[in-house]
C-alpha positions as YAML, in Angstrom:
chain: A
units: angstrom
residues:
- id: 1
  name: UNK
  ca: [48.28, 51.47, 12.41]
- id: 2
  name: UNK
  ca: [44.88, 52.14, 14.18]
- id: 3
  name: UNK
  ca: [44.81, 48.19, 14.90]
- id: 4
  name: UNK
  ca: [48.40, 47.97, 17.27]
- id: 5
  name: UNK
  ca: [47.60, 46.84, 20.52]
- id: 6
  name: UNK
  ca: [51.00, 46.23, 21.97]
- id: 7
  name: UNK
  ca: [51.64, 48.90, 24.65]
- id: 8
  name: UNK
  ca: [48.18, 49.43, 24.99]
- id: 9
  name: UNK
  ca: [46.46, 49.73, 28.68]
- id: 10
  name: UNK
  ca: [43.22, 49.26, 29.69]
- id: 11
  name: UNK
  ca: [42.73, 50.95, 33.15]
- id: 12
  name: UNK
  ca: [39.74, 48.37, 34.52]
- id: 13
  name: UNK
  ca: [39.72, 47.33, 38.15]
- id: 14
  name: UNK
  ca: [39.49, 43.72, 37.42]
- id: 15
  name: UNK
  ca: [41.11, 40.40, 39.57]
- id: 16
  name: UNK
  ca: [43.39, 40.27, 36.62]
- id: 17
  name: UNK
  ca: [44.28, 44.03, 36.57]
- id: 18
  name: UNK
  ca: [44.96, 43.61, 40.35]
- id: 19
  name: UNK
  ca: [47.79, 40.29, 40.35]
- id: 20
  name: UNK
  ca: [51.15, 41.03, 40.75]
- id: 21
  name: UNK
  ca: [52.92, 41.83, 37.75]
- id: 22
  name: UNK
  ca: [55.16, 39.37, 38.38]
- id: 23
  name: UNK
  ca: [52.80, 36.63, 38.19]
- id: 24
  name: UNK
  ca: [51.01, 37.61, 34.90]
- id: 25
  name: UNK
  ca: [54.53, 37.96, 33.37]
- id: 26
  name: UNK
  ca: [55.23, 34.36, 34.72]
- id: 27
  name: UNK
  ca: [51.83, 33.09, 34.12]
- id: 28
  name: UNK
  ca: [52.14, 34.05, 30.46]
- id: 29
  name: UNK
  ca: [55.74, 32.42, 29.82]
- id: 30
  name: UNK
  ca: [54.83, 29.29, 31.32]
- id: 31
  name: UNK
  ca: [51.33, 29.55, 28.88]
- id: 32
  name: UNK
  ca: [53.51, 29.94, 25.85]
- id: 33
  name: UNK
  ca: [56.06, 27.24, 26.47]
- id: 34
  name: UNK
  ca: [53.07, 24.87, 27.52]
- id: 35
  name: UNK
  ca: [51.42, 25.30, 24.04]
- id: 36
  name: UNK
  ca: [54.97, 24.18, 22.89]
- id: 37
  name: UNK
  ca: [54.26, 20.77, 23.92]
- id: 38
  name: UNK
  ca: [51.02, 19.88, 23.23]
- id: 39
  name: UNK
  ca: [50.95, 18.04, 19.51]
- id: 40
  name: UNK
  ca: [46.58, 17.67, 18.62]
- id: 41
  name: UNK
  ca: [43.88, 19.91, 18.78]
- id: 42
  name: UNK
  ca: [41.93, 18.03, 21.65]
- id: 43
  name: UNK
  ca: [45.26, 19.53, 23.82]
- id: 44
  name: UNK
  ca: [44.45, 22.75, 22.92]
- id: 45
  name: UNK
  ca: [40.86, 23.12, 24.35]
- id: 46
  name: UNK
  ca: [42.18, 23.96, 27.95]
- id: 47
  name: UNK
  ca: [44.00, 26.63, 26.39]
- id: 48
  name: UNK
  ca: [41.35, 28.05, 24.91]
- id: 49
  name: UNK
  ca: [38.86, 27.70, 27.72]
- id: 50
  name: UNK
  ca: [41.41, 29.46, 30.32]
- id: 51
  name: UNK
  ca: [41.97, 31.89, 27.64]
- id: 52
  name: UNK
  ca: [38.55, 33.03, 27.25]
- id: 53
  name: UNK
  ca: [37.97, 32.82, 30.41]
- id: 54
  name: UNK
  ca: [41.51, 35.25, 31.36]
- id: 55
  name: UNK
  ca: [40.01, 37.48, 28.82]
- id: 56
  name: UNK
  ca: [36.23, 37.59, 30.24]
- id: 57
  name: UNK
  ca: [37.60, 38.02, 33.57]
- id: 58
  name: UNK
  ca: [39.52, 41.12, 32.43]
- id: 59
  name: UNK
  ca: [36.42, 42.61, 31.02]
- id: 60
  name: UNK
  ca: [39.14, 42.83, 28.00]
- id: 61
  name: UNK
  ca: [36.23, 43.71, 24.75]
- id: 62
  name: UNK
  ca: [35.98, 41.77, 21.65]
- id: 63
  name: UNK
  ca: [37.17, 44.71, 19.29]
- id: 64
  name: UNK
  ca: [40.54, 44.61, 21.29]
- id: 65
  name: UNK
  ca: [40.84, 40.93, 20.94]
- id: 66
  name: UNK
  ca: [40.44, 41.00, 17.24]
- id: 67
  name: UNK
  ca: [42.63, 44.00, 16.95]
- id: 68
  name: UNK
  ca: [45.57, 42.44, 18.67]
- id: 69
  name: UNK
  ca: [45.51, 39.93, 15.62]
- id: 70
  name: UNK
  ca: [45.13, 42.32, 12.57]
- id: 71
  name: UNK
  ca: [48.18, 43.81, 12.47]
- id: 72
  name: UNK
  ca: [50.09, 39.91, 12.82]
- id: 73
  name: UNK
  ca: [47.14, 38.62, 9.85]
- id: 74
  name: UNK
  ca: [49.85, 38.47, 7.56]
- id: 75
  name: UNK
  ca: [52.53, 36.55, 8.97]
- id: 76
  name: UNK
  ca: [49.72, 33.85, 10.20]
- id: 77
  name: UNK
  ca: [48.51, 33.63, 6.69]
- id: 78
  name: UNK
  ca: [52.07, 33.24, 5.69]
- id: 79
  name: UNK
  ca: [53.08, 30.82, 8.35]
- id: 80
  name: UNK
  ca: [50.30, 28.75, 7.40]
- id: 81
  name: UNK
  ca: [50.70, 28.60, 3.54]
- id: 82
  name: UNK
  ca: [54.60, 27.16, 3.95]
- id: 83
  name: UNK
  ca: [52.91, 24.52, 6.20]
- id: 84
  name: UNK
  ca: [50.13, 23.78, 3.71]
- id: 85
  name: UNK
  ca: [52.62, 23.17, 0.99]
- id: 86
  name: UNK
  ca: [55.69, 22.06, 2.08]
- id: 87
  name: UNK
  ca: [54.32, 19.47, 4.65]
- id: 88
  name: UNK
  ca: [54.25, 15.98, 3.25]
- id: 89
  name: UNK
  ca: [51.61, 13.18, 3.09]
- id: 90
  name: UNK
  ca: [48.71, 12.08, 1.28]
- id: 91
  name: UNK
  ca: [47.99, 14.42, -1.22]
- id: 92
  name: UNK
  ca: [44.46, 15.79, -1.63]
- id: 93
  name: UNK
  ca: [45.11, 18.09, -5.18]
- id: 94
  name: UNK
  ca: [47.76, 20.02, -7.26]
- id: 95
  name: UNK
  ca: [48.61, 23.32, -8.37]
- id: 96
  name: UNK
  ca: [51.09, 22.81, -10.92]
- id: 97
  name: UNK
  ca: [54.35, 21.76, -8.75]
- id: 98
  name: UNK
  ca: [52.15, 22.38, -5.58]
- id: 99
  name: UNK
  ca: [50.93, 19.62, -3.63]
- id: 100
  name: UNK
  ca: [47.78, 19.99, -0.98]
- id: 101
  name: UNK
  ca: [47.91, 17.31, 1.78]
- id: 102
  name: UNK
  ca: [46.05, 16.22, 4.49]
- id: 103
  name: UNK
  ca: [48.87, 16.39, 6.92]
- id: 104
  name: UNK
  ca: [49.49, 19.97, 5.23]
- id: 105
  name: UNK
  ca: [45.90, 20.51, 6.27]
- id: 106
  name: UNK
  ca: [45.97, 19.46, 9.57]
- id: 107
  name: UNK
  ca: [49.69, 20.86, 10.42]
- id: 108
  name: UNK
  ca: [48.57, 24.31, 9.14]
- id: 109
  name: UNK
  ca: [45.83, 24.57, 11.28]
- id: 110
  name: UNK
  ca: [47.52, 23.31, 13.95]
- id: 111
  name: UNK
  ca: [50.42, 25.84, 13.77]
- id: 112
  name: UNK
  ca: [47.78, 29.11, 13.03]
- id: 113
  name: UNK
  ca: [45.54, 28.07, 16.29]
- id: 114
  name: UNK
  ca: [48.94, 27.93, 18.39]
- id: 115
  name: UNK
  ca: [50.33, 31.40, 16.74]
- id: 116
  name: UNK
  ca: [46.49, 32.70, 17.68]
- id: 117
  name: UNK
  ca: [47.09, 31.55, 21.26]
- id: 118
  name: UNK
  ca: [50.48, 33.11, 21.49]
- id: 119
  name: UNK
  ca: [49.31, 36.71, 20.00]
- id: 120
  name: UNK
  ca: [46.26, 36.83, 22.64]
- id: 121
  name: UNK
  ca: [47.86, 35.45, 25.87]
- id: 122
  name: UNK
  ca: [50.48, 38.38, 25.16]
- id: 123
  name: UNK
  ca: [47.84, 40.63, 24.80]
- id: 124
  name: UNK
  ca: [46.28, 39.86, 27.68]
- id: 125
  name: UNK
  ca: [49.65, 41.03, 29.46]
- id: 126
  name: UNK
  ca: [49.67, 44.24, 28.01]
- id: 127
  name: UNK
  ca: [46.22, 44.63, 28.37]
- id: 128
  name: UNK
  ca: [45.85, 44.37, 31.99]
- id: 129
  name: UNK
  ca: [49.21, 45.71, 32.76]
- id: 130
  name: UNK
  ca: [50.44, 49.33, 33.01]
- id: 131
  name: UNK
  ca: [53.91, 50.24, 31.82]
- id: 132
  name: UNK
  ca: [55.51, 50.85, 35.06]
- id: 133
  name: UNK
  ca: [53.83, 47.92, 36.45]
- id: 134
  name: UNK
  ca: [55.47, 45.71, 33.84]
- id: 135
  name: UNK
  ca: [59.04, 47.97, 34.37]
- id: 136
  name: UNK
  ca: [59.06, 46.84, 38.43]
- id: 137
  name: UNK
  ca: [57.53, 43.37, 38.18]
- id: 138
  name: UNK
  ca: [60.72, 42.60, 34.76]
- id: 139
  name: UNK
  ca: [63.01, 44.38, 37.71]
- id: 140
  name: UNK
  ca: [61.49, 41.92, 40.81]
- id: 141
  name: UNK
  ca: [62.28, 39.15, 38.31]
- id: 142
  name: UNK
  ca: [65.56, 39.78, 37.77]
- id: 143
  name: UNK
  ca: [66.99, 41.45, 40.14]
- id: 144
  name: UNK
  ca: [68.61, 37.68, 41.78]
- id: 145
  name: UNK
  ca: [71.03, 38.43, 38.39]
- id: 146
  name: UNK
  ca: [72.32, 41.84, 40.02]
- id: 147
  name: UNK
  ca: [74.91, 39.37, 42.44]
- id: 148
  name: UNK
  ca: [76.31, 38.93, 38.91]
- id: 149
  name: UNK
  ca: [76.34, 42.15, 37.77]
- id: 150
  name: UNK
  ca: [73.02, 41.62, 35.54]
- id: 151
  name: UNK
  ca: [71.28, 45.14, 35.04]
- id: 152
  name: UNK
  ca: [68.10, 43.82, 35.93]
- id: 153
  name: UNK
  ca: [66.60, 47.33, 36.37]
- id: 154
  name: UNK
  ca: [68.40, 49.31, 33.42]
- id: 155
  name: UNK
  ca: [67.04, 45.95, 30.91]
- id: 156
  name: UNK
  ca: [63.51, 46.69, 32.59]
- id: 157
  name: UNK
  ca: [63.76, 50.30, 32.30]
- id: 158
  name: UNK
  ca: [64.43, 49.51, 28.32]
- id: 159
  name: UNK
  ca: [61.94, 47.22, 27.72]
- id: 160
  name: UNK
  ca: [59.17, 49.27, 29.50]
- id: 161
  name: UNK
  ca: [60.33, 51.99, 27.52]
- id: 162
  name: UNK
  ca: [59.78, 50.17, 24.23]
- id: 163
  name: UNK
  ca: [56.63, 48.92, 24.77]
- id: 164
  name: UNK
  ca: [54.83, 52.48, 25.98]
- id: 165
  name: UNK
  ca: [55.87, 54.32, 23.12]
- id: 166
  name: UNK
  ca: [55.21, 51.54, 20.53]
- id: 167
  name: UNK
  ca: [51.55, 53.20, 19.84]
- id: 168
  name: UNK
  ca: [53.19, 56.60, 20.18]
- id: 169
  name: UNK
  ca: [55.41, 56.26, 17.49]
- id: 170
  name: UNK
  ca: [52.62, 54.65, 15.24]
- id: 171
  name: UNK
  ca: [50.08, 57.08, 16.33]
- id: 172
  name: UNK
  ca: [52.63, 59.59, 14.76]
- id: 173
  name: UNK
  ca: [53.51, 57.85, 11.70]
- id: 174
  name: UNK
  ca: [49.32, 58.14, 11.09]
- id: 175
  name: UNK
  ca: [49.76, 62.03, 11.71]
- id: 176
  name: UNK
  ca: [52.42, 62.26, 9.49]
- id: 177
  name: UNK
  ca: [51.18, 60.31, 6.32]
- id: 178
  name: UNK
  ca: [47.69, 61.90, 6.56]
- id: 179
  name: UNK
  ca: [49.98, 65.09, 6.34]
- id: 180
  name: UNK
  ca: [52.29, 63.95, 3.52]
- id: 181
  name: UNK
  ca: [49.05, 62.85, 1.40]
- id: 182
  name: UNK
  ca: [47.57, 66.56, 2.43]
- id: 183
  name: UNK
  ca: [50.38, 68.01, 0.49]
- id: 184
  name: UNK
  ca: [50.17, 64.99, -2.54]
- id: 185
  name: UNK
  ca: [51.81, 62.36, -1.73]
- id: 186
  name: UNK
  ca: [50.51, 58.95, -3.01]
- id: 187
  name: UNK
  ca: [51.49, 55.88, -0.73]
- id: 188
  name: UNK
  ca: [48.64, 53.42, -2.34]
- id: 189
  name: UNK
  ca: [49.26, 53.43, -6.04]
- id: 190
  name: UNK
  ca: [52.30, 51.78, -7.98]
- id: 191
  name: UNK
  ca: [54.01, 48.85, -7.27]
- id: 192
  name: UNK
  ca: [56.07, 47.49, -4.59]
- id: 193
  name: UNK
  ca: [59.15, 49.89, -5.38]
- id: 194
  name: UNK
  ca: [57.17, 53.11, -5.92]
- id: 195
  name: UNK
  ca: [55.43, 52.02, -2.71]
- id: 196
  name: UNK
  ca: [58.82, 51.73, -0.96]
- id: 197
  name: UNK
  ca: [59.89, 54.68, -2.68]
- id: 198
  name: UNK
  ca: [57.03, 56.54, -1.03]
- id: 199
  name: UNK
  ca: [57.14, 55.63, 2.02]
- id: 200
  name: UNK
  ca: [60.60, 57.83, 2.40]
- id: 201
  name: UNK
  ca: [59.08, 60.77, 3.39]
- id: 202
  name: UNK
  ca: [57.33, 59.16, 5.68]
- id: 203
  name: UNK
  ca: [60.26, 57.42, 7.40]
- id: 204
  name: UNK
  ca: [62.65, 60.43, 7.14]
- id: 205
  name: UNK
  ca: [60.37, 62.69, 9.51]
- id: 206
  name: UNK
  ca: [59.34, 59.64, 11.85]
- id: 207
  name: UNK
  ca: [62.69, 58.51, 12.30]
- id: 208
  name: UNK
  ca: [64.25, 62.56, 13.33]
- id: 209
  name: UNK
  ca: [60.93, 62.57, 15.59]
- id: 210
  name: UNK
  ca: [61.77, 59.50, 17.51]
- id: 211
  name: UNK
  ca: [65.25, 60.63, 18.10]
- id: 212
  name: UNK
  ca: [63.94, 64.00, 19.16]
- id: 213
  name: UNK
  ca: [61.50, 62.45, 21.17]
- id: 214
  name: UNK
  ca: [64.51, 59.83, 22.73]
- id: 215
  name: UNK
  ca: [66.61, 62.99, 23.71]
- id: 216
  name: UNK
  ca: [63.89, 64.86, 25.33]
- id: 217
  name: UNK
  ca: [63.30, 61.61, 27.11]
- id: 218
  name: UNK
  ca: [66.54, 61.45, 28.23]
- id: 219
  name: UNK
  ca: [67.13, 65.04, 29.21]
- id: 220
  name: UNK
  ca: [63.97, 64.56, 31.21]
- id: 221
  name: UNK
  ca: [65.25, 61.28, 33.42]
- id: 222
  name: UNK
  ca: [68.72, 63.30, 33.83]
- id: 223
  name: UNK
  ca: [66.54, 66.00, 35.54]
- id: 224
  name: UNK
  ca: [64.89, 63.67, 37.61]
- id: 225
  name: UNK
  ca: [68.20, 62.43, 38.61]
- id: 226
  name: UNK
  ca: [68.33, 59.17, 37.03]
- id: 227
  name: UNK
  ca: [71.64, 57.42, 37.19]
- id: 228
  name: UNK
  ca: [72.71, 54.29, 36.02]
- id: 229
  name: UNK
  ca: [73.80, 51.69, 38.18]
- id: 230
  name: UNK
  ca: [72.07, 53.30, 41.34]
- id: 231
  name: UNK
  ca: [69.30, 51.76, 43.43]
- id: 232
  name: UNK
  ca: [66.02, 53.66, 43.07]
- id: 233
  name: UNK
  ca: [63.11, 54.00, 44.96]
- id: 234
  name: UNK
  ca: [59.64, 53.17, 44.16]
- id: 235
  name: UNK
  ca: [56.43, 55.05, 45.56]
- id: 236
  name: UNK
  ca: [54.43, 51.56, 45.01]
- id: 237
  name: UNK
  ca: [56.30, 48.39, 45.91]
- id: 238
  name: UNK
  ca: [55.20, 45.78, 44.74]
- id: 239
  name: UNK
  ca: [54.30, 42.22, 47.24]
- id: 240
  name: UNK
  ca: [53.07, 38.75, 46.50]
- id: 241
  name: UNK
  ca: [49.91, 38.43, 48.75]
- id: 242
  name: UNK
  ca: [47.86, 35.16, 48.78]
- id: 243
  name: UNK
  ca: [45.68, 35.68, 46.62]
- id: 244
  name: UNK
  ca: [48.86, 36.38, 43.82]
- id: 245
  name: UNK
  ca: [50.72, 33.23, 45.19]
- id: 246
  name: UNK
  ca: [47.32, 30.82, 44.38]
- id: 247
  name: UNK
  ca: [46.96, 31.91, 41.19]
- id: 248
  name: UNK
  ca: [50.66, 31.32, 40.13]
- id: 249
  name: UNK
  ca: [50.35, 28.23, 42.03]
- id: 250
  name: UNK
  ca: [46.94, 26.79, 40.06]
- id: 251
  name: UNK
  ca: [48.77, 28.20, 36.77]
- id: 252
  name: UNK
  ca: [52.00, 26.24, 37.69]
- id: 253
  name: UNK
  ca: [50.23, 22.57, 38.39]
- id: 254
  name: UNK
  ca: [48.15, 23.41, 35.10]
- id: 255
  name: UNK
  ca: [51.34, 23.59, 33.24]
- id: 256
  name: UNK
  ca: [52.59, 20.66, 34.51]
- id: 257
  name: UNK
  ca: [49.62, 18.88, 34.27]
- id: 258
  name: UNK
  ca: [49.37, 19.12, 30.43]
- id: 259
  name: UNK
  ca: [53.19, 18.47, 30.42]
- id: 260
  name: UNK
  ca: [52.52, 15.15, 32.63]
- id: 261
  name: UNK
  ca: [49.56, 14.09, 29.98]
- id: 262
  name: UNK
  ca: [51.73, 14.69, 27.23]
- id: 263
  name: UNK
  ca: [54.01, 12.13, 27.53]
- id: 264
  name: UNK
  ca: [51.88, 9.70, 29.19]
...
């Protein structure tokens, strides 16, 4: 739980930190669907190098980086163990009815390395992005819906929401099972029903907490006169400057650039 990164901030007064919101969010879309095209690994090194160098730039440390992955590990080891044996080819050796080839090889790789990409260009939003900052630039970005009756700024509002109290709630599902195992409860031993078993009264308290926590939440925004459907105003307004329209430019004709090369 210690290892969740999404929702996380890091408050450093970086070039990064200091783009638009709108243009990280873009930036980062058009990075994912990119990697979507490119089909070797020799494709991938510009994604790597502008990836490093987004994340040096950012001043984002290594322990975050590597702590964005853990809590993902899992499905990446899983993803890549249906590739390994369910991709065929030349087969290298067998395990019983399970065949290792060299296309499983190479495809498993392949698809891990993209999944790593993914994971760490979206954690390089999050990283360098406050909460509210992501809430107004998701707003900017869709507010050209509102004409047809798109709510641009309640959807924001929502996903802003979800993604600051993401650590919160895991934070105090830690509190709580350090608590439960105070008082004897055992959420290690067993096996995979007595685990689920356990994990009740962990769930039971974490789930009334988070609905507590969503009506205070709500009875708060009331307060502050919050009303759906209204236009609100902002203390910090966000504006493309030059410097935010070159680097969405430069990110934009790398995109299409590897696009271009792919199908040459």
């Amino acid at each position: 739980m210690a290892n969740i990164s999404i929702g996380q901030y890091l408050p450093f007064d970086t070039f990064i930190h200091r783009l638009d919101p709108r243009v990280k969010i873009v930036g980062v879309f058009l990075y994912i669907i990119t990697i979507f095209f490119v089909d070797d690994f020799y494709g991938y090194i510009p994604f790597v190098i502008l990836l490093i160098a987004m994340l040096a730039v950012a001043k984002i440390p290594i322990k975050s980086v590597l702590k964005s992955l853990k809590p993902v590990i899992f499905i990446i080891i899983i993803t890549g163990l249906i590739n390994l044996i369910t991709t065929p080819g030349r087969t290298i050796f067998e395990i019983g009815p399970v065949s290792v080839t060299e296309e499983g090889i190479y495809r498993t790789g392949f698809t891990v390395l993209r999944l790593i990409l993914i994971i760490l260009s979206t954690s390089v939003l999050t990283y360098t992005t406050s909460p509210m900052e992501l809430t107004y630039g998701l707003e900017k970005l869709f507010s050209p819906l509102k004409k047809f009756g798109f709510p641009a700024g309640e959807l924001a509002m929502m996903i802003s929401i979800s993604l600051r109290f993401i650590p919160t709630l895991f934070d105090e599902a830690q509190k709580i099972r350090m608590a439960q195992m105070a008082r004897g409860a055992d959420f290690e031993s067993g096996n995979i029903i007595n685990r689920a078993v356990s994990m009740i009264p962990l769930l039971v308290p974490l789930f009334i907490n988070s609905f507590k926590r969503s009506d205070d939440l709500a009875t708060a925004m009331e307060a502050r006169m919050y009303r759906i459907g209204h236009e609100r105003t902002k203390l910090n307004e966000i504006n493309m400057g030059r410097v935010d329209w070159l680097a969405i430019s430069i990110f934009t004709i790398f995109c299409i650039l590897v696009i271009v090369l792919h199908f040459l």
